[in-house]
mmCIF file of C-alpha atoms in Angstrom:
data_model
loop_
_atom_site.group_PDB
_atom_site.id
_atom_site.type_symbol
_atom_site.label_atom_id
_atom_site.label_comp_id
_atom_site.label_asym_id
_atom_site.label_seq_id
_atom_site.Cartn_x
_atom_site.Cartn_y
_atom_site.Cartn_z
ATOM 1 C CA UNK A 1 1.958 41.324 44.017
ATOM 2 C CA UNK A 2 -0.056 38.749 45.962
ATOM 3 C CA UNK A 3 -3.034 41.025 46.576
ATOM 4 C CA UNK A 4 -5.060 39.326 43.897
ATOM 5 C CA UNK A 5 -4.682 35.785 42.665
ATOM 6 C CA UNK A 6 -5.129 34.325 39.203
ATOM 7 C CA UNK A 7 -7.805 36.183 37.296
ATOM 8 C CA UNK A 8 -9.592 37.955 40.173
ATOM 9 C CA UNK A 9 -8.795 41.601 39.581
ATOM 10 C CA UNK A 10 -10.940 44.658 39.481
ATOM 11 C CA UNK A 11 -10.848 45.114 35.737
ATOM 12 C CA UNK A 12 -11.845 41.533 35.084
ATOM 13 C CA UNK A 13 -14.744 41.867 37.487
ATOM 14 C CA UNK A 14 -15.916 44.926 35.608
ATOM 15 C CA UNK A 15 -15.341 43.197 32.296
ATOM 16 C CA UNK A 16 -17.196 40.014 33.211
ATOM 17 C CA UNK A 17 -20.167 41.813 34.732
ATOM 18 C CA UNK A 18 -20.356 44.315 31.892
ATOM 19 C CA UNK A 19 -20.127 41.555 29.305
ATOM 20 C CA UNK A 20 -22.789 39.471 31.015
ATOM 21 C CA UNK A 21 -25.344 42.242 31.367
ATOM 22 C CA UNK A 22 -24.601 43.819 28.003
ATOM 23 C CA UNK A 23 -24.938 40.501 26.229
ATOM 24 C CA UNK A 24 -28.128 39.468 27.981
ATOM 25 C CA UNK A 25 -29.910 42.810 27.976
ATOM 26 C CA UNK A 26 -28.618 44.940 25.156
ATOM 27 C CA UNK A 27 -26.398 42.809 22.950
ATOM 28 C CA UNK A 28 -22.880 43.382 21.729
ATOM 29 C CA UNK A 29 -23.358 46.991 20.689
ATOM 30 C CA UNK A 30 -23.456 48.247 24.267
ATOM 31 C CA UNK A 31 -20.360 46.257 25.173
ATOM 32 C CA UNK A 32 -18.536 47.777 22.229
ATOM 33 C CA UNK A 33 -19.605 51.277 23.204
ATOM 34 C CA UNK A 34 -18.362 50.664 26.727
ATOM 35 C CA UNK A 35 -15.043 49.042 25.928
ATOM 36 C CA UNK A 36 -13.837 50.286 22.525
ATOM 37 C CA UNK A 37 -11.730 53.459 22.740
ATOM 38 C CA UNK A 38 -13.292 56.497 21.092
ATOM 39 C CA UNK A 39 -9.917 58.195 20.674
ATOM 40 C CA UNK A 40 -7.751 57.971 17.576
ATOM 41 C CA UNK A 41 -4.953 55.425 17.484
ATOM 42 C CA UNK A 42 -1.673 56.988 18.533
ATOM 43 C CA UNK A 43 1.389 55.655 16.758
ATOM 44 C CA UNK A 44 4.350 54.972 19.007
ATOM 45 C CA UNK A 45 7.983 54.409 18.119
ATOM 46 C CA UNK A 46 9.396 50.922 17.906
ATOM 47 C CA UNK A 47 11.358 49.614 20.847
ATOM 48 C CA UNK A 48 15.101 50.376 20.718
ATOM 49 C CA UNK A 49 17.062 47.408 19.448
ATOM 50 C CA UNK A 50 18.449 46.595 22.888
ATOM 51 C CA UNK A 51 15.279 47.347 24.884
ATOM 52 C CA UNK A 52 14.738 43.790 26.089
ATOM 53 C CA UNK A 53 18.325 43.444 27.219
ATOM 54 C CA UNK A 54 17.052 45.385 30.236
ATOM 55 C CA UNK A 55 15.722 42.949 32.840
ATOM 56 C CA UNK A 56 13.124 45.537 33.851
ATOM 57 C CA UNK A 57 11.362 44.768 30.551
ATOM 58 C CA UNK A 58 10.508 41.269 31.762
ATOM 59 C CA UNK A 59 8.065 39.950 34.337
ATOM 60 C CA UNK A 60 10.151 36.789 34.450
ATOM 61 C CA UNK A 61 13.437 35.621 32.975
ATOM 62 C CA UNK A 62 16.648 33.990 34.187
ATOM 63 C CA UNK A 63 18.315 36.202 36.753
ATOM 64 C CA UNK A 64 15.088 37.535 38.261
ATOM 65 C CA UNK A 65 13.910 36.152 41.604
ATOM 66 C CA UNK A 66 10.470 35.857 43.207
ATOM 67 C CA UNK A 67 8.691 36.303 39.905
ATOM 68 C CA UNK A 68 4.982 35.513 39.369
ATOM 69 C CA UNK A 69 5.832 32.296 37.525
ATOM 70 C CA UNK A 70 7.592 30.951 40.629
ATOM 71 C CA UNK A 71 4.251 30.535 42.430
ATOM 72 C CA UNK A 72 3.030 27.003 43.146
ATOM 73 C CA UNK A 73 -0.284 25.847 44.656
ATOM 74 C CA UNK A 74 -0.388 24.705 48.251
ATOM 75 C CA UNK A 75 1.034 21.267 48.876
ATOM 76 C CA UNK A 76 2.967 20.958 45.628
ATOM 77 C CA UNK A 77 6.672 20.422 46.158
ATOM 78 C CA UNK A 78 9.124 22.409 44.079
ATOM 79 C CA UNK A 79 11.350 20.285 41.866
ATOM 80 C CA UNK A 80 14.476 20.973 39.853
ATOM 81 C CA UNK A 81 13.370 22.546 36.569
ATOM 82 C CA UNK A 82 13.847 20.832 33.245
ATOM 83 C CA UNK A 83 16.073 22.005 30.422
ATOM 84 C CA UNK A 84 13.553 23.938 28.331
ATOM 85 C CA UNK A 85 13.572 27.646 27.621
ATOM 86 C CA UNK A 86 9.952 28.827 27.815
ATOM 87 C CA UNK A 87 8.660 31.985 26.120
ATOM 88 C CA UNK A 88 5.258 32.938 27.553
ATOM 89 C CA UNK A 89 3.066 35.816 26.326
ATOM 90 C CA UNK A 90 0.408 36.851 28.828
ATOM 91 C CA UNK A 91 -3.195 37.691 27.858
ATOM 92 C CA UNK A 92 -4.921 41.071 27.825
ATOM 93 C CA UNK A 93 -4.677 42.851 31.155
ATOM 94 C CA UNK A 94 -5.340 46.377 29.814
ATOM 95 C CA UNK A 95 -8.997 47.382 29.631
ATOM 96 C CA UNK A 96 -8.628 51.143 29.332
ATOM 97 C CA UNK A 97 -10.525 53.193 26.774
ATOM 98 C CA UNK A 98 -8.427 56.362 26.804
ATOM 99 C CA UNK A 99 -5.819 54.821 24.504
ATOM 100 C CA UNK A 100 -5.440 51.745 22.303
ATOM 101 C CA UNK A 101 -2.247 50.325 23.823
ATOM 102 C CA UNK A 102 -1.122 49.965 27.397
ATOM 103 C CA UNK A 103 1.749 52.012 28.708
ATOM 104 C CA UNK A 104 4.668 49.943 29.929
ATOM 105 C CA UNK A 105 4.656 51.775 33.269
ATOM 106 C CA UNK A 106 0.921 51.280 33.912
ATOM 107 C CA UNK A 107 1.080 49.718 37.368
ATOM 108 C CA UNK A 108 -2.557 48.603 37.407
ATOM 109 C CA UNK A 109 -2.243 46.802 34.083
ATOM 110 C CA UNK A 110 1.093 45.290 35.068
ATOM 111 C CA UNK A 111 -0.418 44.057 38.314
ATOM 112 C CA UNK A 112 -3.134 42.247 36.406
ATOM 113 C CA UNK A 113 -0.551 40.733 34.083
ATOM 114 C CA UNK A 114 1.281 39.294 37.067
ATOM 115 C CA UNK A 115 -1.978 37.784 38.278
ATOM 116 C CA UNK A 116 -2.323 35.928 34.983
ATOM 117 C CA UNK A 117 1.290 34.802 35.026
ATOM 118 C CA UNK A 118 0.859 33.241 38.471
ATOM 119 C CA UNK A 119 -2.119 31.218 37.320
ATOM 120 C CA UNK A 120 -0.926 30.336 33.815
ATOM 121 C CA UNK A 121 2.810 30.537 33.181
ATOM 122 C CA UNK A 122 3.539 28.873 36.541
ATOM 123 C CA UNK A 123 2.330 25.606 34.989
ATOM 124 C CA UNK A 124 5.458 25.586 32.808
ATOM 125 C CA UNK A 125 8.063 26.370 35.470
ATOM 126 C CA UNK A 126 8.801 22.695 36.129
ATOM 127 C CA UNK A 127 9.861 22.277 32.491
ATOM 128 C CA UNK A 128 12.559 24.945 32.540
ATOM 129 C CA UNK A 129 13.285 28.664 32.616
ATOM 130 C CA UNK A 130 10.321 30.946 31.922
ATOM 131 C CA UNK A 131 10.722 34.218 30.049
ATOM 132 C CA UNK A 132 7.667 36.507 30.140
ATOM 133 C CA UNK A 133 8.013 39.955 28.537
ATOM 134 C CA UNK A 134 6.188 43.176 29.253
ATOM 135 C CA UNK A 135 4.647 44.600 26.106
ATOM 136 C CA UNK A 136 2.390 47.418 24.997
ATOM 137 C CA UNK A 137 -0.606 45.171 24.632
ATOM 138 C CA UNK A 138 -3.764 46.194 22.792
ATOM 139 C CA UNK A 139 -6.720 47.057 24.972
ATOM 140 C CA UNK A 140 -9.605 44.606 25.372
ATOM 141 C CA UNK A 141 -11.818 46.757 23.165
ATOM 142 C CA UNK A 142 -9.557 46.104 20.183
ATOM 143 C CA UNK A 143 -11.161 42.653 19.949
ATOM 144 C CA UNK A 144 -14.675 44.087 19.710
ATOM 145 C CA UNK A 145 -14.303 46.184 16.578
ATOM 146 C CA UNK A 146 -13.086 45.932 13.029
ATOM 147 C CA UNK A 147 -11.772 49.489 13.032
ATOM 148 C CA UNK A 148 -8.338 50.067 11.544
ATOM 149 C CA UNK A 149 -7.218 51.364 14.931
ATOM 150 C CA UNK A 150 -7.681 47.889 16.419
ATOM 151 C CA UNK A 151 -5.402 46.343 13.806
ATOM 152 C CA UNK A 152 -2.828 49.075 14.395
ATOM 153 C CA UNK A 153 -2.961 48.490 18.151
ATOM 154 C CA UNK A 154 -2.418 44.756 17.740
ATOM 155 C CA UNK A 155 0.426 45.360 15.305
ATOM 156 C CA UNK A 156 2.128 47.643 17.821
ATOM 157 C CA UNK A 157 1.735 45.019 20.555
ATOM 158 C CA UNK A 158 3.127 42.314 18.284
ATOM 159 C CA UNK A 159 6.205 44.372 17.437
ATOM 160 C CA UNK A 160 7.059 44.466 21.148
ATOM 161 C CA UNK A 161 6.524 40.715 21.495
ATOM 162 C CA UNK A 162 8.691 40.089 18.428
ATOM 163 C CA UNK A 163 11.471 42.286 19.826
ATOM 164 C CA UNK A 164 11.310 40.393 23.120
ATOM 165 C CA UNK A 165 11.432 37.090 21.262
ATOM 166 C CA UNK A 166 14.541 38.174 19.360
ATOM 167 C CA UNK A 167 16.254 38.889 22.673
ATOM 168 C CA UNK A 168 15.008 35.592 24.074
ATOM 169 C CA UNK A 169 16.514 33.678 21.136
ATOM 170 C CA UNK A 170 19.788 35.603 21.386
ATOM 171 C CA UNK A 171 20.230 35.181 25.151
ATOM 172 C CA UNK A 172 18.648 31.786 25.859
ATOM 173 C CA UNK A 173 20.886 28.736 25.868
ATOM 174 C CA UNK A 174 21.114 27.680 22.188
ATOM 175 C CA UNK A 175 21.466 24.036 23.216
ATOM 176 C CA UNK A 176 18.143 23.977 25.027
ATOM 177 C CA UNK A 177 14.760 23.183 23.479
ATOM 178 C CA UNK A 178 12.007 25.816 23.424
ATOM 179 C CA UNK A 179 8.408 25.829 24.626
ATOM 180 C CA UNK A 180 6.169 28.616 23.330
ATOM 181 C CA UNK A 181 3.025 29.401 25.308
ATOM 182 C CA UNK A 182 0.455 32.111 25.766
ATOM 183 C CA UNK A 183 -3.200 32.860 26.250
ATOM 184 C CA UNK A 184 -5.806 34.928 24.413
ATOM 185 C CA UNK A 185 -4.064 38.034 22.998
ATOM 186 C CA UNK A 186 -0.774 36.388 23.887
ATOM 187 C CA UNK A 187 -1.757 33.305 21.877
ATOM 188 C CA UNK A 188 -2.703 35.491 18.916
ATOM 189 C CA UNK A 189 0.771 37.015 18.951
ATOM 190 C CA UNK A 190 2.289 33.531 19.161
ATOM 191 C CA UNK A 191 0.608 32.567 15.888
ATOM 192 C CA UNK A 192 2.346 35.479 14.192
ATOM 193 C CA UNK A 193 5.677 34.641 15.832
ATOM 194 C CA UNK A 194 5.395 31.101 14.540
ATOM 195 C CA UNK A 195 4.698 32.292 11.006
ATOM 196 C CA UNK A 196 7.321 35.018 10.867
ATOM 197 C CA UNK A 197 10.161 33.803 13.059
ATOM 198 C CA UNK A 198 9.908 30.029 13.492
ATOM 199 C CA UNK A 199 8.283 28.230 10.555
ATOM 200 C CA UNK A 200 10.827 27.055 8.007
ATOM 201 C CA UNK A 201 13.831 28.088 10.121
ATOM 202 C CA UNK A 202 16.370 26.029 12.107
ATOM 203 C CA UNK A 203 14.623 27.297 15.231
ATOM 204 C CA UNK A 204 11.633 25.100 14.409
ATOM 205 C CA UNK A 205 13.672 22.000 15.239
ATOM 206 C CA UNK A 206 14.043 23.243 18.828
ATOM 207 C CA UNK A 207 10.303 23.634 19.468
ATOM 208 C CA UNK A 208 8.996 21.168 22.040
ATOM 209 C CA UNK A 209 5.423 22.460 21.698
ATOM 210 C CA UNK A 210 3.445 25.648 21.151
ATOM 211 C CA UNK A 211 0.527 26.185 23.544
ATOM 212 C CA UNK A 212 -1.772 28.506 21.587
ATOM 213 C CA UNK A 213 -4.521 28.542 24.228
ATOM 214 C CA UNK A 214 -7.682 30.641 24.193
ATOM 215 C CA UNK A 215 -7.386 31.568 20.523
ATOM 216 C CA UNK A 216 -8.911 29.714 17.541
ATOM 217 C CA UNK A 217 -6.613 27.950 15.088
ATOM 218 C CA UNK A 218 -8.139 26.538 11.902
ATOM 219 C CA UNK A 219 -6.985 23.050 10.999
ATOM 220 C CA UNK A 220 -7.675 23.731 7.324
ATOM 221 C CA UNK A 221 -6.325 27.257 6.773
ATOM 222 C CA UNK A 222 -3.791 27.965 9.551
ATOM 223 C CA UNK A 223 -1.675 24.962 10.488
ATOM 224 C CA UNK A 224 0.474 24.798 7.376
ATOM 225 C CA UNK A 225 1.562 28.411 7.741
ATOM 226 C CA UNK A 226 2.394 27.873 11.418
ATOM 227 C CA UNK A 227 4.892 25.216 10.439
ATOM 228 C CA UNK A 228 3.875 22.675 13.090
ATOM 229 C CA UNK A 229 1.166 20.007 13.114
ATOM 230 C CA UNK A 230 -1.480 19.805 15.803
ATOM 231 C CA UNK A 231 -0.566 17.539 18.695
ATOM 232 C CA UNK A 232 -2.262 14.218 17.962
ATOM 233 C CA UNK A 233 -0.563 12.148 20.667
ATOM 234 C CA UNK A 234 0.331 12.787 24.304
ATOM 235 C CA UNK A 235 3.985 11.925 23.759
ATOM 236 C CA UNK A 236 4.399 13.975 20.594
ATOM 237 C CA UNK A 237 6.906 16.828 20.365
ATOM 238 C CA UNK A 238 7.148 19.630 17.816
ATOM 239 C CA UNK A 239 3.426 20.342 17.620
ATOM 240 C CA UNK A 240 0.661 22.832 18.494
ATOM 241 C CA UNK A 241 -1.933 22.629 21.273
ATOM 242 C CA UNK A 242 -5.023 24.823 21.423
ATOM 243 C CA UNK A 243 -8.332 24.811 23.295
ATOM 244 C CA UNK A 244 -11.201 27.147 24.196
ATOM 245 C CA UNK A 245 -13.231 26.145 27.260
ATOM 246 C CA UNK A 246 -17.034 26.266 27.505
ATOM 247 C CA UNK A 247 -19.433 24.818 30.062
ATOM 248 C CA UNK A 248 -22.676 23.332 28.813
ATOM 249 C CA UNK A 249 -25.007 24.423 27.414
ATOM 250 C CA UNK A 250 -22.415 26.296 25.391
ATOM 251 C CA UNK A 251 -23.142 29.264 23.157
ATOM 252 C CA UNK A 252 -19.916 30.143 21.311
ATOM 253 C CA UNK A 253 -21.730 32.372 18.797
ATOM 254 C CA UNK A 254 -19.582 35.416 19.556
ATOM 255 C CA UNK A 255 -16.435 33.497 18.640
ATOM 256 C CA UNK A 256 -17.963 31.593 15.723
ATOM 257 C CA UNK A 257 -19.297 34.765 14.101
ATOM 258 C CA UNK A 258 -15.877 36.452 14.132
ATOM 259 C CA UNK A 259 -14.042 33.262 13.191
ATOM 260 C CA UNK A 260 -16.320 32.521 10.238
ATOM 261 C CA UNK A 261 -15.904 36.076 8.956
ATOM 262 C CA UNK A 262 -12.100 35.868 9.066
ATOM 263 C CA UNK A 263 -9.463 34.799 6.566
ATOM 264 C CA UNK A 264 -6.983 32.036 7.326
ATOM 265 C CA UNK A 265 -3.238 32.347 7.144
ATOM 266 C CA UNK A 266 -3.274 30.696 3.728
ATOM 267 C CA UNK A 267 -5.674 33.313 2.340
ATOM 268 C CA UNK A 268 -8.758 31.090 2.314
ATOM 269 C CA UNK A 269 -11.887 31.790 4.402
ATOM 270 C CA UNK A 270 -12.035 30.105 7.788
ATOM 271 C CA UNK A 271 -15.824 29.824 7.595
ATOM 272 C CA UNK A 272 -17.016 26.364 8.550
ATOM 273 C CA UNK A 273 -13.539 24.945 9.116
ATOM 274 C CA UNK A 274 -12.835 22.942 12.290
ATOM 275 C CA UNK A 275 -10.584 24.411 14.951
ATOM 276 C CA UNK A 276 -7.662 22.694 16.616
ATOM 277 C CA UNK A 277 -8.945 21.242 19.878
ATOM 278 C CA UNK A 278 -6.434 19.569 22.147
ATOM 279 C CA UNK A 279 -7.927 17.937 25.206
ATOM 280 C CA UNK A 280 -5.557 19.082 27.983
ATOM 281 C CA UNK A 281 -6.569 16.095 30.106
ATOM 282 C CA UNK A 282 -5.221 13.604 27.572
ATOM 283 C CA UNK A 283 -2.859 15.676 25.439
ATOM 284 C CA UNK A 284 -4.571 14.317 22.343
ATOM 285 C CA UNK A 285 -6.612 15.829 19.542
ATOM 286 C CA UNK A 286 -10.417 15.938 19.436
ATOM 287 C CA UNK A 287 -10.667 13.679 22.482
ATOM 288 C CA UNK A 288 -12.953 13.160 25.467
ATOM 289 C CA UNK A 289 -11.935 12.367 29.057
ATOM 290 C CA UNK A 290 -13.750 12.024 32.401
ATOM 291 C CA UNK A 291 -13.072 14.227 35.412
ATOM 292 C CA UNK A 292 -11.218 11.358 37.060
ATOM 293 C CA UNK A 293 -8.162 11.994 34.860
ATOM 294 C CA UNK A 294 -8.002 15.693 35.764
ATOM 295 C CA UNK A 295 -4.924 15.892 37.974
ATOM 296 C CA UNK A 296 -5.757 19.266 39.441
ATOM 297 C CA UNK A 297 -7.834 22.418 38.999
ATOM 298 C CA UNK A 298 -6.753 25.592 40.778
ATOM 299 C CA UNK A 299 -9.299 26.669 43.412
ATOM 300 C CA UNK A 300 -8.739 30.160 44.882
ATOM 301 C CA UNK A 301 -9.225 30.696 48.595
ATOM 302 C CA UNK A 302 -11.794 33.092 50.051
ATOM 303 C CA UNK A 303 -9.190 35.822 50.448
ATOM 304 C CA UNK A 304 -8.248 35.420 46.779
ATOM 305 C CA UNK A 305 -4.560 35.467 47.615
ATOM 306 C CA UNK A 306 -3.703 31.794 47.148
ATOM 307 C CA UNK A 307 -5.094 28.577 45.701
ATOM 308 C CA UNK A 308 -5.247 24.876 46.292
ATOM 309 C CA UNK A 309 -5.194 22.193 43.634
ATOM 310 C CA UNK A 310 -8.233 19.912 43.535
ATOM 311 C CA UNK A 311 -8.130 16.770 41.344
ATOM 312 C CA UNK A 312 -11.025 15.024 39.669
ATOM 313 C CA UNK A 313 -13.380 17.992 39.296
ATOM 314 C CA UNK A 314 -13.561 18.845 35.605
ATOM 315 C CA UNK A 315 -14.067 16.595 32.570
ATOM 316 C CA UNK A 316 -13.376 17.732 29.024
ATOM 317 C CA UNK A 317 -14.364 16.771 25.503
ATOM 318 C CA UNK A 318 -13.874 18.390 22.124
ATOM 319 C CA UNK A 319 -17.040 18.996 20.133
ATOM 320 C CA UNK A 320 -17.341 18.677 16.377
ATOM 321 C CA UNK A 321 -16.414 22.308 15.690
ATOM 322 C CA UNK A 322 -13.410 22.356 18.002
ATOM 323 C CA UNK A 323 -14.595 23.859 21.290
ATOM 324 C CA UNK A 324 -13.595 22.207 24.567
ATOM 325 C CA UNK A 325 -16.678 21.386 26.639
ATOM 326 C CA UNK A 326 -16.333 20.913 30.408
ATOM 327 C CA UNK A 327 -19.799 19.555 31.226
ATOM 328 C CA UNK A 328 -22.813 21.150 32.884
ATOM 329 C CA UNK A 329 -21.603 21.135 36.490
ATOM 330 C CA UNK A 330 -18.210 22.864 36.681
ATOM 331 C CA UNK A 331 -16.787 23.900 40.066
ATOM 332 C CA UNK A 332 -17.412 27.383 41.431
ATOM 333 C CA UNK A 333 -14.226 29.302 40.641
ATOM 334 C CA UNK A 334 -15.811 32.736 40.873
ATOM 335 C CA UNK A 335 -18.239 34.954 38.954
ATOM 336 C CA UNK A 336 -16.044 35.552 35.939
ATOM 337 C CA UNK A 337 -17.583 33.265 33.349
ATOM 338 C CA UNK A 338 -18.175 35.226 30.153
ATOM 339 C CA UNK A 339 -21.379 35.249 28.075
ATOM 340 C CA UNK A 340 -22.292 31.985 26.390
ATOM 341 C CA UNK A 341 -20.926 29.901 29.289
ATOM 342 C CA UNK A 342 -17.457 30.838 28.078
ATOM 343 C CA UNK A 343 -14.800 29.811 30.618
ATOM 344 C CA UNK A 344 -12.065 31.600 28.677
ATOM 345 C CA UNK A 345 -10.574 33.190 31.797
ATOM 346 C CA UNK A 346 -10.030 29.716 33.249
ATOM 347 C CA UNK A 347 -8.534 27.949 30.220
ATOM 348 C CA UNK A 348 -5.334 27.118 32.108
ATOM 349 C CA UNK A 349 -6.510 26.918 35.721
ATOM 350 C CA UNK A 350 -9.182 24.297 34.964
ATOM 351 C CA UNK A 351 -6.412 21.908 33.860
ATOM 352 C CA UNK A 352 -3.336 23.396 35.563
ATOM 353 C CA UNK A 353 -1.799 20.130 36.777
ATOM 354 C CA UNK A 354 -2.387 18.358 33.458
ATOM 355 C CA UNK A 355 -0.776 21.228 31.551
ATOM 356 C CA UNK A 356 2.237 20.968 33.849
ATOM 357 C CA UNK A 357 2.479 17.221 33.233
ATOM 358 C CA UNK A 358 1.928 17.674 29.501
ATOM 359 C CA UNK A 359 4.847 20.081 29.161
ATOM 360 C CA UNK A 360 7.162 17.698 31.026
ATOM 361 C CA UNK A 361 6.028 14.744 28.916
ATOM 362 C CA UNK A 362 6.573 16.549 25.613
ATOM 363 C CA UNK A 363 9.945 17.824 26.811
ATOM 364 C CA UNK A 364 10.999 14.241 27.588
ATOM 365 C CA UNK A 365 9.829 13.149 24.140
ATOM 366 C CA UNK A 366 11.816 15.927 22.468
ATOM 367 C CA UNK A 367 14.954 15.007 24.420
ATOM 368 C CA UNK A 368 14.685 11.379 23.254
ATOM 369 C CA UNK A 369 14.516 12.267 19.550
#
């Protein structure tokens, strides 16, 4: 499980290099041809009602030991966890093109998922008990096409996440508050969970915060349907955080083009609307902060099996559209920056220590209400 650390896995190397060369030399069409499955979508049955009662269906949950989320960077002492129940949905770790959804027993894909959980979900372990489900995620290519098969693949993945969430709600301590978190595809599924299973229900009162990271959320067309406001203050509970990291000069055209062509959760076009941008260094909306307030970025070692935490390396500021800019001299974390100076892969690790502190601060605020 410790063979690769954080985001450094073979598929991501292939993905980053392919994206970089395809974008610079041939444009998006070549990337789509390389990564979008050419096979028909294959419908699969829904999970049995009790599927997630099986602990084998989880990467992490109470009762499991030595899980990926238990990892901590060198030199950081382990503390008694807080009282939150944390539901974390990992990002895309399946990049296959022979099918639209990952198989649950795909060891290579599951290994990559555990890599992400070590570098992302571990930031929440101090706040409480982390639950991280396995699910039949959509392949990376599903985000590069508007084909109906892509929508079907994402729907299938969401149904698994929703089934896992139902088990989480049923088995988690009902007296404990809840933190929702995810990244990329996982964050997309969280937006649907919020709309369908949290907003307007008694469960909403238990939400400490929802970390919808690496996925755009429109302030104008999405927030109302999600049932929570954006986090405006560092000590605020019951709110949504979101950011998408870019070094400068930033070229977010790939995201903007898809975002502007999409429809918000309220049925209105998202075109031109600002995105939620929480500065993870301050925990506030649309803010700027110097590198000096960054409590720790994860820096992998040369063997790529562990990491240290280095403070004061990365600044952050939200631009007018809602992208999080990290300056023009970010640290060398590896060759996995995506086209347009997109540091998507590093959304959590750039600010790992601040995310950890943010979750604890919002949990304390919730407990004082």
